[in-house]
Coordinates of C-alpha atoms in Angstrom, one line a residue:
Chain A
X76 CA -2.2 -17.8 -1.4
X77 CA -4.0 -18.7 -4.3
X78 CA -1.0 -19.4 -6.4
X79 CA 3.0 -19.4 -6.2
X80 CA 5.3 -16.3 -7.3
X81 CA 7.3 -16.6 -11.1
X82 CA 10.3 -16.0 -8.5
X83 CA 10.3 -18.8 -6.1
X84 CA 12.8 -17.3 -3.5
X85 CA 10.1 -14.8 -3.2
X86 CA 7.7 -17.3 -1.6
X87 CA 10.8 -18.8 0.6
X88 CA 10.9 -15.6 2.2
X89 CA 7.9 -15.0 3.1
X90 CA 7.4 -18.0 4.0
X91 CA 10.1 -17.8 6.2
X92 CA 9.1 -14.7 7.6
X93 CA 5.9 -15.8 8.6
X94 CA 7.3 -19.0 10.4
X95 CA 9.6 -16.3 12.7
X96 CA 6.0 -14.8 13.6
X97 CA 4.8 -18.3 14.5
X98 CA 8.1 -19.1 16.4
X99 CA 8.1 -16.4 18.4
X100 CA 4.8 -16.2 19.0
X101 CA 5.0 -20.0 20.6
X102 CA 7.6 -18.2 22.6
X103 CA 5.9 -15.6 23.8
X104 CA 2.9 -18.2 24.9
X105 CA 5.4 -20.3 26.9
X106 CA 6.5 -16.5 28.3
X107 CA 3.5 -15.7 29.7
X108 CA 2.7 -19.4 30.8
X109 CA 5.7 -19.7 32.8
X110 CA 5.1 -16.1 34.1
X111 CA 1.6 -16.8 35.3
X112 CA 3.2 -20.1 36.8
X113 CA 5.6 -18.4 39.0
X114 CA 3.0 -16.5 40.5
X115 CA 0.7 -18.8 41.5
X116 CA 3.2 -21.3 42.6
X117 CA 5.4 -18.3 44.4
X118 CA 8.1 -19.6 42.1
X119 CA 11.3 -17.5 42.3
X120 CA 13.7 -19.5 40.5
X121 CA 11.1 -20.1 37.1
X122 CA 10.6 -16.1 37.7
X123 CA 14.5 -15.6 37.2
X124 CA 14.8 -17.7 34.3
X125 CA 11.9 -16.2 32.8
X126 CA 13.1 -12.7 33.2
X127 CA 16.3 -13.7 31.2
X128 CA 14.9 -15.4 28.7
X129 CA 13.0 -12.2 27.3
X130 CA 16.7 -11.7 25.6
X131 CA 15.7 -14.4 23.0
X132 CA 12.1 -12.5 22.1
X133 CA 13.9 -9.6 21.7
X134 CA 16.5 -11.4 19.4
X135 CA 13.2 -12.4 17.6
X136 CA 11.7 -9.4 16.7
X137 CA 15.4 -7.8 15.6
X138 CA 15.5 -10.6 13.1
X139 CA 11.9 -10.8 11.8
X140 CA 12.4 -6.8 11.5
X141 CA 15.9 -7.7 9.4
X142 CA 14.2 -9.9 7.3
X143 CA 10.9 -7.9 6.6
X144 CA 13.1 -4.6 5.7
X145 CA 15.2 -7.1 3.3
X146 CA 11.9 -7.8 1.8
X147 CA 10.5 -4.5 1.3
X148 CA 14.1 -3.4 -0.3
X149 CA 14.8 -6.4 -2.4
X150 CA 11.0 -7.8 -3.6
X151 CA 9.5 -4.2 -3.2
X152 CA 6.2 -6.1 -2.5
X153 CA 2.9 -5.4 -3.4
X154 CA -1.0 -6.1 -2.5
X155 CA -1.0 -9.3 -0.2
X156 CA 2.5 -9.7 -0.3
X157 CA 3.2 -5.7 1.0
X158 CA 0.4 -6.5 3.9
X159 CA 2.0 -10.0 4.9
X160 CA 5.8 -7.9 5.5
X161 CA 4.0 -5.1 7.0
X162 CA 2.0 -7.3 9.2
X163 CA 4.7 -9.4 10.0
X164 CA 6.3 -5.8 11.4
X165 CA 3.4 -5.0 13.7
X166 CA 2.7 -8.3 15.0
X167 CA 6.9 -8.8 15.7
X168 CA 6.4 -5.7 17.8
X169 CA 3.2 -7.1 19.6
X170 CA 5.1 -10.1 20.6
X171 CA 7.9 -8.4 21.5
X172 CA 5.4 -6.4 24.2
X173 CA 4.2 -9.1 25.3
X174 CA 7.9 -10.7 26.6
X175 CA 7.9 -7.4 27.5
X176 CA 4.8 -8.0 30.2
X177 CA 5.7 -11.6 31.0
X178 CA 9.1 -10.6 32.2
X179 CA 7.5 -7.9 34.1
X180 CA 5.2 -10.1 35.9
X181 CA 8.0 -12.8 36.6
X182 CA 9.5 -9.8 38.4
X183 CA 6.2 -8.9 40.7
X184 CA 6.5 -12.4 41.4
X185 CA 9.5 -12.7 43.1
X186 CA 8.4 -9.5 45.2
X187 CA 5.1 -11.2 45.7
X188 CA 6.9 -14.6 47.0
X189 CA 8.7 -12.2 49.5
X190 CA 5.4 -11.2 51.3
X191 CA 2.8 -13.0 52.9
X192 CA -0.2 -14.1 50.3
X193 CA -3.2 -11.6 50.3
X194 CA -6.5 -12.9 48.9
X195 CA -6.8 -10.6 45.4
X196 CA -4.3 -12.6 44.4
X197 CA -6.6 -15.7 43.4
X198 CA -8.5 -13.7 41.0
X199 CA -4.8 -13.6 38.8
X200 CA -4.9 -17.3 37.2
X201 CA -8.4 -16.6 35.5
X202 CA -6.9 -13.3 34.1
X203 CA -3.9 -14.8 33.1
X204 CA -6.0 -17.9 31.6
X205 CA -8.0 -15.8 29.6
X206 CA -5.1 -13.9 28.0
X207 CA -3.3 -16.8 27.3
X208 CA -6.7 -18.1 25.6
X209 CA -6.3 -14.6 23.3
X210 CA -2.5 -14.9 22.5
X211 CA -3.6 -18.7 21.3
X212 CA -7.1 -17.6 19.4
X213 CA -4.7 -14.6 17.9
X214 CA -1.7 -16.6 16.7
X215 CA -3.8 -19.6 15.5
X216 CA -5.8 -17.1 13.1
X217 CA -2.6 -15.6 12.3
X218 CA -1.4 -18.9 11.0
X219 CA -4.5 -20.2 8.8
X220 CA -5.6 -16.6 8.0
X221 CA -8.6 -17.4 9.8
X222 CA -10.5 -13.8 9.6
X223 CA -13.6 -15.1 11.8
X224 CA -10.9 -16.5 14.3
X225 CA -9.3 -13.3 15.0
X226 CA -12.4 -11.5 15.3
X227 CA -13.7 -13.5 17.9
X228 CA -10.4 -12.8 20.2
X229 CA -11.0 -9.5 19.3
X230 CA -14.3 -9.3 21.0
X231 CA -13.2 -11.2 24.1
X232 CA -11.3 -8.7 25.2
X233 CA -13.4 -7.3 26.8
X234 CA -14.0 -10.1 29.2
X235 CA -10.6 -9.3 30.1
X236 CA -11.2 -5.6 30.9
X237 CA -14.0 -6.9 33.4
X238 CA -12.2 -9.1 35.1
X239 CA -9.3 -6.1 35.8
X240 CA -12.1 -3.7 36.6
X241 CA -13.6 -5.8 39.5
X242 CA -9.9 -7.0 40.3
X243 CA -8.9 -3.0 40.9
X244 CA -12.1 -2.2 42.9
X245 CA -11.6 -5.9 44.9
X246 CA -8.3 -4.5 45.5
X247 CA -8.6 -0.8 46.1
X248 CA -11.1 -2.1 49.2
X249 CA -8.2 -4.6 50.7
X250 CA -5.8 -2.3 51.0
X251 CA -8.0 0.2 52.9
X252 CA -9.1 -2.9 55.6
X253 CA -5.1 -3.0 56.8
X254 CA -2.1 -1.0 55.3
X255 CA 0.0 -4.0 55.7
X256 CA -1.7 -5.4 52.2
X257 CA -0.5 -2.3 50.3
X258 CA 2.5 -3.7 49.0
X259 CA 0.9 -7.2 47.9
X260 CA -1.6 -5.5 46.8
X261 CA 0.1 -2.9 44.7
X262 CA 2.4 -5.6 42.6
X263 CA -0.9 -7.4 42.0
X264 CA -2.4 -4.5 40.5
X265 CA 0.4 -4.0 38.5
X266 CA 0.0 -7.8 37.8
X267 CA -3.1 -7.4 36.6
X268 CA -2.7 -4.1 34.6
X269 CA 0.5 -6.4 32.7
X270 CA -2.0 -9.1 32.0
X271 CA -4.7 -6.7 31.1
X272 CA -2.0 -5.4 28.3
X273 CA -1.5 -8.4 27.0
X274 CA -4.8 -8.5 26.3
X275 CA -4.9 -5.1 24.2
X276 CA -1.9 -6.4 22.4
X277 CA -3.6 -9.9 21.4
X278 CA -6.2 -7.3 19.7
X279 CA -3.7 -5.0 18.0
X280 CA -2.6 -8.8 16.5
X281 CA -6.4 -9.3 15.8
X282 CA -6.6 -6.0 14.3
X283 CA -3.6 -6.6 12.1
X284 CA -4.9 -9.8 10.5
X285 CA -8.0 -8.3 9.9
X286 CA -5.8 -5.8 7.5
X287 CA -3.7 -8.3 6.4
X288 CA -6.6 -10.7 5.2
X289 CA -9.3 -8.2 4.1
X290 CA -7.1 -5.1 3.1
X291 CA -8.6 -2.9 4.8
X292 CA -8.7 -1.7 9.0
X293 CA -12.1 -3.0 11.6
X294 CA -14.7 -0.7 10.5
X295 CA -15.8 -0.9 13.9
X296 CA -14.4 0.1 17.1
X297 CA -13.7 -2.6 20.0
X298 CA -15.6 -1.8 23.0
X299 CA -13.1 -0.4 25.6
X300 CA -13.8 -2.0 29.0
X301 CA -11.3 -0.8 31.4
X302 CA -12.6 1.9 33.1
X303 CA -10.5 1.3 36.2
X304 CA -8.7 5.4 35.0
X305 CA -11.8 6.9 36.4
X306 CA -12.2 4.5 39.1
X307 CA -12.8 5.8 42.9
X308 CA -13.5 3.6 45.8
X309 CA -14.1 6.0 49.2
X310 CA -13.2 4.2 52.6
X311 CA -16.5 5.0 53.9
X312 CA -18.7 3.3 51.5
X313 CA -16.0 1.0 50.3
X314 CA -18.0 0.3 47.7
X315 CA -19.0 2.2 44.4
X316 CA -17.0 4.3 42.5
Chain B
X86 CA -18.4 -11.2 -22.9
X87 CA -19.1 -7.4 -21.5
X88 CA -16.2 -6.5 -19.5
X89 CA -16.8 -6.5 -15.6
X90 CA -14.1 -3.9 -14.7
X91 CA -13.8 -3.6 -11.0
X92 CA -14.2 0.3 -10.4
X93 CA -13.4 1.9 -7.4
X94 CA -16.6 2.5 -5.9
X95 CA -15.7 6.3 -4.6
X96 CA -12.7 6.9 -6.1
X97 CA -13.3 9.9 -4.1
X98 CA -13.9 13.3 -6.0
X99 CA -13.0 12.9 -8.8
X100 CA -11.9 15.9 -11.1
X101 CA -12.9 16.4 -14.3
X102 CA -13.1 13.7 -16.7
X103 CA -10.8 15.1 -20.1
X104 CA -11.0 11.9 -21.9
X105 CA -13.5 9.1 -21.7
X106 CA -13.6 5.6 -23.6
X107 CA -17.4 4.1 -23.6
X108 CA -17.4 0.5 -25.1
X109 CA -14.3 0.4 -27.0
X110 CA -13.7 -2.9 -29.0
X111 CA -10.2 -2.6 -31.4
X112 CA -9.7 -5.2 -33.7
X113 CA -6.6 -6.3 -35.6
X114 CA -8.2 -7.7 -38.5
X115 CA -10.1 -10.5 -37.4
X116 CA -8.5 -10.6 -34.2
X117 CA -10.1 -8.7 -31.2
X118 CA -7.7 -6.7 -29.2
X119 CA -9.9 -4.8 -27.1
X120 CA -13.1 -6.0 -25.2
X121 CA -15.8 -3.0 -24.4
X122 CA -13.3 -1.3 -22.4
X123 CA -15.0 2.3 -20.6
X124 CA -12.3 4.4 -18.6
X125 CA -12.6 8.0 -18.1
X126 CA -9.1 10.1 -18.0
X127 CA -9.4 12.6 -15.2
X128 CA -7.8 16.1 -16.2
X129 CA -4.6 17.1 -14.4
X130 CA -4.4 13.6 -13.5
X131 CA -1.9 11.2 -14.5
X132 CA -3.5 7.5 -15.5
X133 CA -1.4 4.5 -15.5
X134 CA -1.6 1.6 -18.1
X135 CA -0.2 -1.5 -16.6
X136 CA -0.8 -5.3 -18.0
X137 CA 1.5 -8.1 -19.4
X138 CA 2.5 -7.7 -23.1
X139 CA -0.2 -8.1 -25.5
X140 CA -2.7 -7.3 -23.2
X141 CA -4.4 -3.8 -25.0
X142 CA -2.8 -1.2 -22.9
X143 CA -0.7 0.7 -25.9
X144 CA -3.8 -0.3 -28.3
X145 CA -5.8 1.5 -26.2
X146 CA -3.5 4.4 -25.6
X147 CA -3.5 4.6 -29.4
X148 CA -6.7 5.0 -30.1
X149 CA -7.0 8.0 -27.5
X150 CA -5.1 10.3 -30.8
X151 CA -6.0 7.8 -33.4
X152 CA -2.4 6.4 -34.4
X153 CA -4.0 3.4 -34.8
X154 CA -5.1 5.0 -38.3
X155 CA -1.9 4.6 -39.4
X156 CA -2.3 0.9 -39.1
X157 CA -4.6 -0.6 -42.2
X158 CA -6.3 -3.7 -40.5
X159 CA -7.2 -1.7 -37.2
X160 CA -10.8 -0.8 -36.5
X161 CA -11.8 1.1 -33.7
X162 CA -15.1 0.6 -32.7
X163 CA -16.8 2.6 -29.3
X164 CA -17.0 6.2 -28.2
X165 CA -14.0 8.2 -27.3
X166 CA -14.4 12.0 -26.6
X167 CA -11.9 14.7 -25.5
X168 CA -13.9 17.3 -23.6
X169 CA -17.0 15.7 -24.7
X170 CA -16.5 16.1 -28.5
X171 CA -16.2 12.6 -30.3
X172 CA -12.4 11.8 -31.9
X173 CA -13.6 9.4 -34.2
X174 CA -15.7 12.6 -35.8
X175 CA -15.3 12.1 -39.5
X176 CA -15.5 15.9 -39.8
X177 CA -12.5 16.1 -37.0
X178 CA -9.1 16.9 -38.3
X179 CA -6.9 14.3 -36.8
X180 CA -3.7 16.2 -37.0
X181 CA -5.4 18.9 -35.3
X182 CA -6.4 16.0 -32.8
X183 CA -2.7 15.0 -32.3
X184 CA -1.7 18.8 -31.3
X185 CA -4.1 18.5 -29.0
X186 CA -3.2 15.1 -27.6
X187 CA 0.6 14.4 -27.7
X188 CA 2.7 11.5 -27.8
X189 CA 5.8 10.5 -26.2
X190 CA 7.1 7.2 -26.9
X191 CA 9.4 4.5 -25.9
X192 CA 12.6 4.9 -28.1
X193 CA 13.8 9.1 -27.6
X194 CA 13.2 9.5 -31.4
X195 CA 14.4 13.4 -31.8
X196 CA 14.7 14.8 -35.6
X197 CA 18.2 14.6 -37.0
X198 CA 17.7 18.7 -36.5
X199 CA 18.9 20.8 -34.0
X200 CA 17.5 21.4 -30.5
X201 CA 16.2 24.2 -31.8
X202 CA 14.5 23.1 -34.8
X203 CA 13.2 20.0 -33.0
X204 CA 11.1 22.1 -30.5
X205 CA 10.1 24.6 -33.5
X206 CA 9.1 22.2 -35.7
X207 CA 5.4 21.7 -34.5
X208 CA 4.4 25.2 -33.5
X209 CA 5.9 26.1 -37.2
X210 CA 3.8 23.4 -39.1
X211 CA 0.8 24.1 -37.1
X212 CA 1.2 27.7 -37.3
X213 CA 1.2 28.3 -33.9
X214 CA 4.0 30.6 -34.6
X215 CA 6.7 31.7 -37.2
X216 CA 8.0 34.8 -35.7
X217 CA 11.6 34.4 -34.0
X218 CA 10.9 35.8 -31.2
X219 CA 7.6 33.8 -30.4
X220 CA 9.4 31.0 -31.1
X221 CA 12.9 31.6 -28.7
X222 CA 10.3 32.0 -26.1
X223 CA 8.2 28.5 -26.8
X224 CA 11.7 26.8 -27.2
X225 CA 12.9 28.1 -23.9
X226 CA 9.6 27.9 -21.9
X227 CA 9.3 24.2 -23.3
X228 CA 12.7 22.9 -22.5
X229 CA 12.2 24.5 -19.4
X230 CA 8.9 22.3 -18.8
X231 CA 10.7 19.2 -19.7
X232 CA 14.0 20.5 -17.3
X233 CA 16.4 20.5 -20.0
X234 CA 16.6 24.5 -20.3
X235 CA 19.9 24.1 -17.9
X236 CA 21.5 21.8 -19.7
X237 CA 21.4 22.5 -23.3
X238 CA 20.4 26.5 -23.2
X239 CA 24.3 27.0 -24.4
X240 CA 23.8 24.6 -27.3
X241 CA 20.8 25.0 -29.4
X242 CA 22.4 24.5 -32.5
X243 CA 24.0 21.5 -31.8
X244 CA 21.9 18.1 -33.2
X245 CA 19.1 17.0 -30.5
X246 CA 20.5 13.4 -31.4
X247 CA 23.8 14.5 -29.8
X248 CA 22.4 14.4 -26.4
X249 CA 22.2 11.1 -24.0
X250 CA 19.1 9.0 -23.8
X251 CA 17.7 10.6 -21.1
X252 CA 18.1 14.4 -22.3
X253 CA 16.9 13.0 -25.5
X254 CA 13.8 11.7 -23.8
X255 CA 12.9 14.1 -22.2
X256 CA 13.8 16.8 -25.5
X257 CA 11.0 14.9 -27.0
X258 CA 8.9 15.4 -24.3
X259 CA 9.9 19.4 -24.7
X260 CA 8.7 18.4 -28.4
X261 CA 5.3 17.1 -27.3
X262 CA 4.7 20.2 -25.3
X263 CA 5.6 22.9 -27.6
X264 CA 2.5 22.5 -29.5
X265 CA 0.8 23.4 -26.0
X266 CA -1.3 20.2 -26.3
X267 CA -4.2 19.2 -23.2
X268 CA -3.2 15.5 -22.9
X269 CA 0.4 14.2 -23.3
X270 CA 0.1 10.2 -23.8
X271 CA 3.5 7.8 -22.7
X272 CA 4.2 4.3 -24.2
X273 CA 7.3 3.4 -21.9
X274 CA 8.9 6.7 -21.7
X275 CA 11.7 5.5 -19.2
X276 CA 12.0 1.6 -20.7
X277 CA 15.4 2.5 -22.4
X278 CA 16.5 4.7 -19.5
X279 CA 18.9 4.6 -16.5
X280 CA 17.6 5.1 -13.0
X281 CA 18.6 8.7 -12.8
X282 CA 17.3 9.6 -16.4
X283 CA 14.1 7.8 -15.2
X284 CA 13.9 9.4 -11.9
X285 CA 14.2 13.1 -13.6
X286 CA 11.3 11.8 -16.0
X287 CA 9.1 11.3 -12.6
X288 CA 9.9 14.6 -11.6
X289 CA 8.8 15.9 -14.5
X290 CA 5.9 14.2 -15.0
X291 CA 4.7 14.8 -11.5
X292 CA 5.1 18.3 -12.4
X293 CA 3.4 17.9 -15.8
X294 CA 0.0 17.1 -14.4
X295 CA 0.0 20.8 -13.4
X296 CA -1.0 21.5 -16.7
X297 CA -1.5 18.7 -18.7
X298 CA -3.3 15.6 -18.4
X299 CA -1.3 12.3 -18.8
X300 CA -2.1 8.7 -19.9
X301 CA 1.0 6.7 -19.5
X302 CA 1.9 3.0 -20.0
X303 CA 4.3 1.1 -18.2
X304 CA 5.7 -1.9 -17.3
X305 CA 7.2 -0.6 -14.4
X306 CA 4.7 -1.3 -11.7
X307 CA 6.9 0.6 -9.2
X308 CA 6.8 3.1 -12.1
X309 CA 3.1 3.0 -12.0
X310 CA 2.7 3.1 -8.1
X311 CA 5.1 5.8 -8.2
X312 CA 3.6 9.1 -10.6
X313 CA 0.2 8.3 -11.6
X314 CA -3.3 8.5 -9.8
X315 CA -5.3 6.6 -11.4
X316 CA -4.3 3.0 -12.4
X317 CA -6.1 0.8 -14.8
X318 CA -5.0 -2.9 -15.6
X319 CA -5.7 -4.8 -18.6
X320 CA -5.7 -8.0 -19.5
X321 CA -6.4 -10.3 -22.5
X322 CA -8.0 -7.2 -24.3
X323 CA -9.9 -6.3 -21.0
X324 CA -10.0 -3.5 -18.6
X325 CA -10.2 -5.7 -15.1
X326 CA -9.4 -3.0 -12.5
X327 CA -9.5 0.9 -12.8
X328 CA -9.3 2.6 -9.2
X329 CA -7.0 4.9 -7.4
X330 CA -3.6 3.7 -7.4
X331 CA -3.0 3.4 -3.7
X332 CA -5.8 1.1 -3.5
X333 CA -4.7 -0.9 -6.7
X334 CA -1.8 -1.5 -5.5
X335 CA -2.4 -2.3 -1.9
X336 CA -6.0 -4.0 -1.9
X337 CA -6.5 -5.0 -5.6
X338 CA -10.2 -6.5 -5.7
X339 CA -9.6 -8.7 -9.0
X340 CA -7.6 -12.0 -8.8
X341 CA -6.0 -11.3 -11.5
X342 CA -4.8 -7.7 -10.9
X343 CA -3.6 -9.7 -7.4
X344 CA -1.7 -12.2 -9.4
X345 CA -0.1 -9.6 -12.0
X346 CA 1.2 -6.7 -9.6
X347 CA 2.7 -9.8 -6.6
X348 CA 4.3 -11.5 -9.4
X349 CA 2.0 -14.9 -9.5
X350 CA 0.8 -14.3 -12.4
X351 CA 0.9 -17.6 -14.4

């Protein structure tokens, strides 16, 4: 901000507001760390705990939302100021997804710690790595207003799309070889659709500080990579789609 | 110093222009008021005037009907038209002008006459009409307009300065459109008004642009954000921004206009 507001509880609220974003966004990092943890270390008691901390992310986003609508009512902001409370909306909502997901995968880990380890499953850190690296890259450009920052997660998403598409297909194929792998593999896909999501919303984030900084939407539009919807894999070739 | 107003670079098809300013420089005497200023006033459109006090919005809303005649150490130097014909025409008859381009101003300043007489005073003195019945029917059809018919249609006779700020307000807006004029033009119609007198002054105003065009100044930026569609910001004599008022007010491209309409503004 180039300069401070004649009103200075005006810049203590925003100010405040966008330290809730940064807060929660550190805890929906640790989320999704401790998620991916449980998986790969068939963790069930880190799962549980996980699971029941989403309650404080949602208790998060409820007060960000509190104090953004107090905002808009009692500042009636304009220009930068109107984008930063309406950012600070979207992005709350992002994060909140995102518990969402981590929860969800503490849960697939607990069924997954149930059943004997299948091999797909080794392909799941590097996802999860890589949308951790996003959340990061996201909230970091969040925090310094780094346009060029955000852009850059933005693009790597698709690397994340990639890695799901060849997951699917790696998957689709192991399940065919013996029945018995349906069930591991079937929470793994799920796993990896969750972490794939995460993804998508670390570029709605991206997305939403390119408005807030510039003023204006991405001209362009992201490349989409998952293609797994239209995917087929036929047990006699057990190959292409 | 040639002003650099930012300009919306659509500002996506755009009407007819009513009113245009090319290089407009007002001075006080020796002191400068305005700086080259160029806007165009799109017809049916209502244009905002928005800048911190001193800054050359009402100056230049003046000089769109020459009150600033009335001042003896103004100068008015530029190009303004109204449908392409030059105001500043010696040969123009400026009172002629003012029926055409009406005024509304910040104080309600109704005639100690009736409501009656205050609407039929300008369509009597410019001739528009002197026959009773022509004139029930502009009284009626202009309180109407200004959605005061309701409330005083009973009371005529009774003095317009009887009525509350608001009804006053907007009796003199009744009074501005009597004369049938194309543009109305608003120094702070709503500054001495309540919320509910102000908010019956949008309505109207919103339904004014039907007919008329409207230049208005406020320093209400809600106000602003609120009725007009254009929106141009002035400071220190200058014109900065001009651009559609959604985009003013949401992406302003000028530092300044940024620092005015958040509140920074030093």
């Amino acid at each position: 901000m180039p300069q401070d507001h004649i009103v200075r509880s005006f810049d203590q609220e925003l100010v405040a507001l966008k330290r809730s974003i940064i807060q929660m966004g550190g805890l929906a990092e640790s989320q999704l760390e401790s998620a991916m943890q449980c998986i790969v270390r068939r963790d069930v008691q880190l799962a549980g705990k996980v699971v029941q901390a989403d309650e404080r992310l949602d208790a998060c986003e409820t007060e960000v939302d509190a104090g953004a609508v107090r905002l808009l009512a009692l500042r009636q902001p304009m220009a930068t100021d109107l984008r930063e409370v309406v950012a600070a909306l979207k992005i709350a909502a992002d994060l909140e997804r995102i518990g969402d997901y981590s929860a969800n995968l503490a849960k697939r880990a607990i069924a997954l710690a149930q059943v004997p380890a299948v091999r797909p499953v080794n392909a799941i850190p590097r996802m999860g790595r890589l949308a951790q690296e996003l959340i990061k890259e996201v909230l970091d450009a969040y925090s310094d207003l780094d346009l060029e920052r955000a852009l850059a997660a933005w693009r790597r998403d698709e690397e994340l799309d990639d890695l799901y598409n060849s997951l699917f297909r790696e998957t689709l194929t192991y399940m065919m070889e013996d029945p018995r792998n349906i069930t591991p593999c079937t929470h793994i896909l799920f796993i990896a659709k969750n972490i794939e999501r995460v993804g998508d919303h670390a570029t709605n984030i991206a997305e939403t500080i390119h408005f807030l900084v510039a003023g204006q939407p991405i001209a362009r539009t992201r490349p989409k990579g998952d293609t797994s919807s239209f995917a087929v894999v036929s047990p006699e070739s057990s190959q292409e789609t | 110093m040639s002003a650099q107003t930012v300009d919306a670079e659509p500002m996506a098809a755009v009407g007819q222009a009513k009113m245009t300013a090319r290089d407009v420089d007002v001075y006080y005497g020796e002191k400068r008021a305005l700086h080259s200023v160029d806007c165009d006033v799109i017809e049916n459109e209502v244009l905002s005037l928005i800048g911190p006090s001193g800054c050359g919005k009402s100056t230049f809303l003046r000089c769109l009907n020459r009150m600033n005649d009335t001042i003896d150490i103004c100068r008015v130097e530029g190009n303004i038209t109204l449908d392409s014909q030059d105001i500043y025409d010696k040969e123009l008859d400026v009172v002629q002008l003012r029926a055409r381009v009406g005024m509304v101003f910040q104080k309600p300043n109704p005639f100690p006459k009736s409501i009656y007489d205050n609407i039929a005073y300008g369509p009597r003195i410019h001739g528009v009409s002197s026959h009773k019945d022509d004139l029930d029917g502009i009284v009626q059809r202009s309180l109407e307009g200004a959605g005061l018919w309701q409330e005083v249609k009973d009371r005529l006779a009774e003095p317009g300065t009887g009525l509350s700020g608001g009804q006053q307000q907007r009796l003199c807006i009744a009074r501005a459109i009597a004369v049938s004029p194309e543009v109305i033009l608003m120094d702070e119609p709503c500054s001495a008004l309540d919320p509910i007198a102000t908010a019956h002054i949008e309505e109207l105003i919103d339904e004014l642009r039907q007919n008329f065009t409207i230049v208005i100044v406020t320093h209400n930026m809600q106000q602003a954000a609120r009725v007009s569609q254009k929106t141009a910001f002035f400071h220190l004599g200058e014109l900065v921004e001009h651009n559609l008022t959604g985009e003013l007010f949401t992406n302003p491209k000028d530092e300044r206009t940024q620092g005015y309409i958040t509140g920074r503004y030093g």
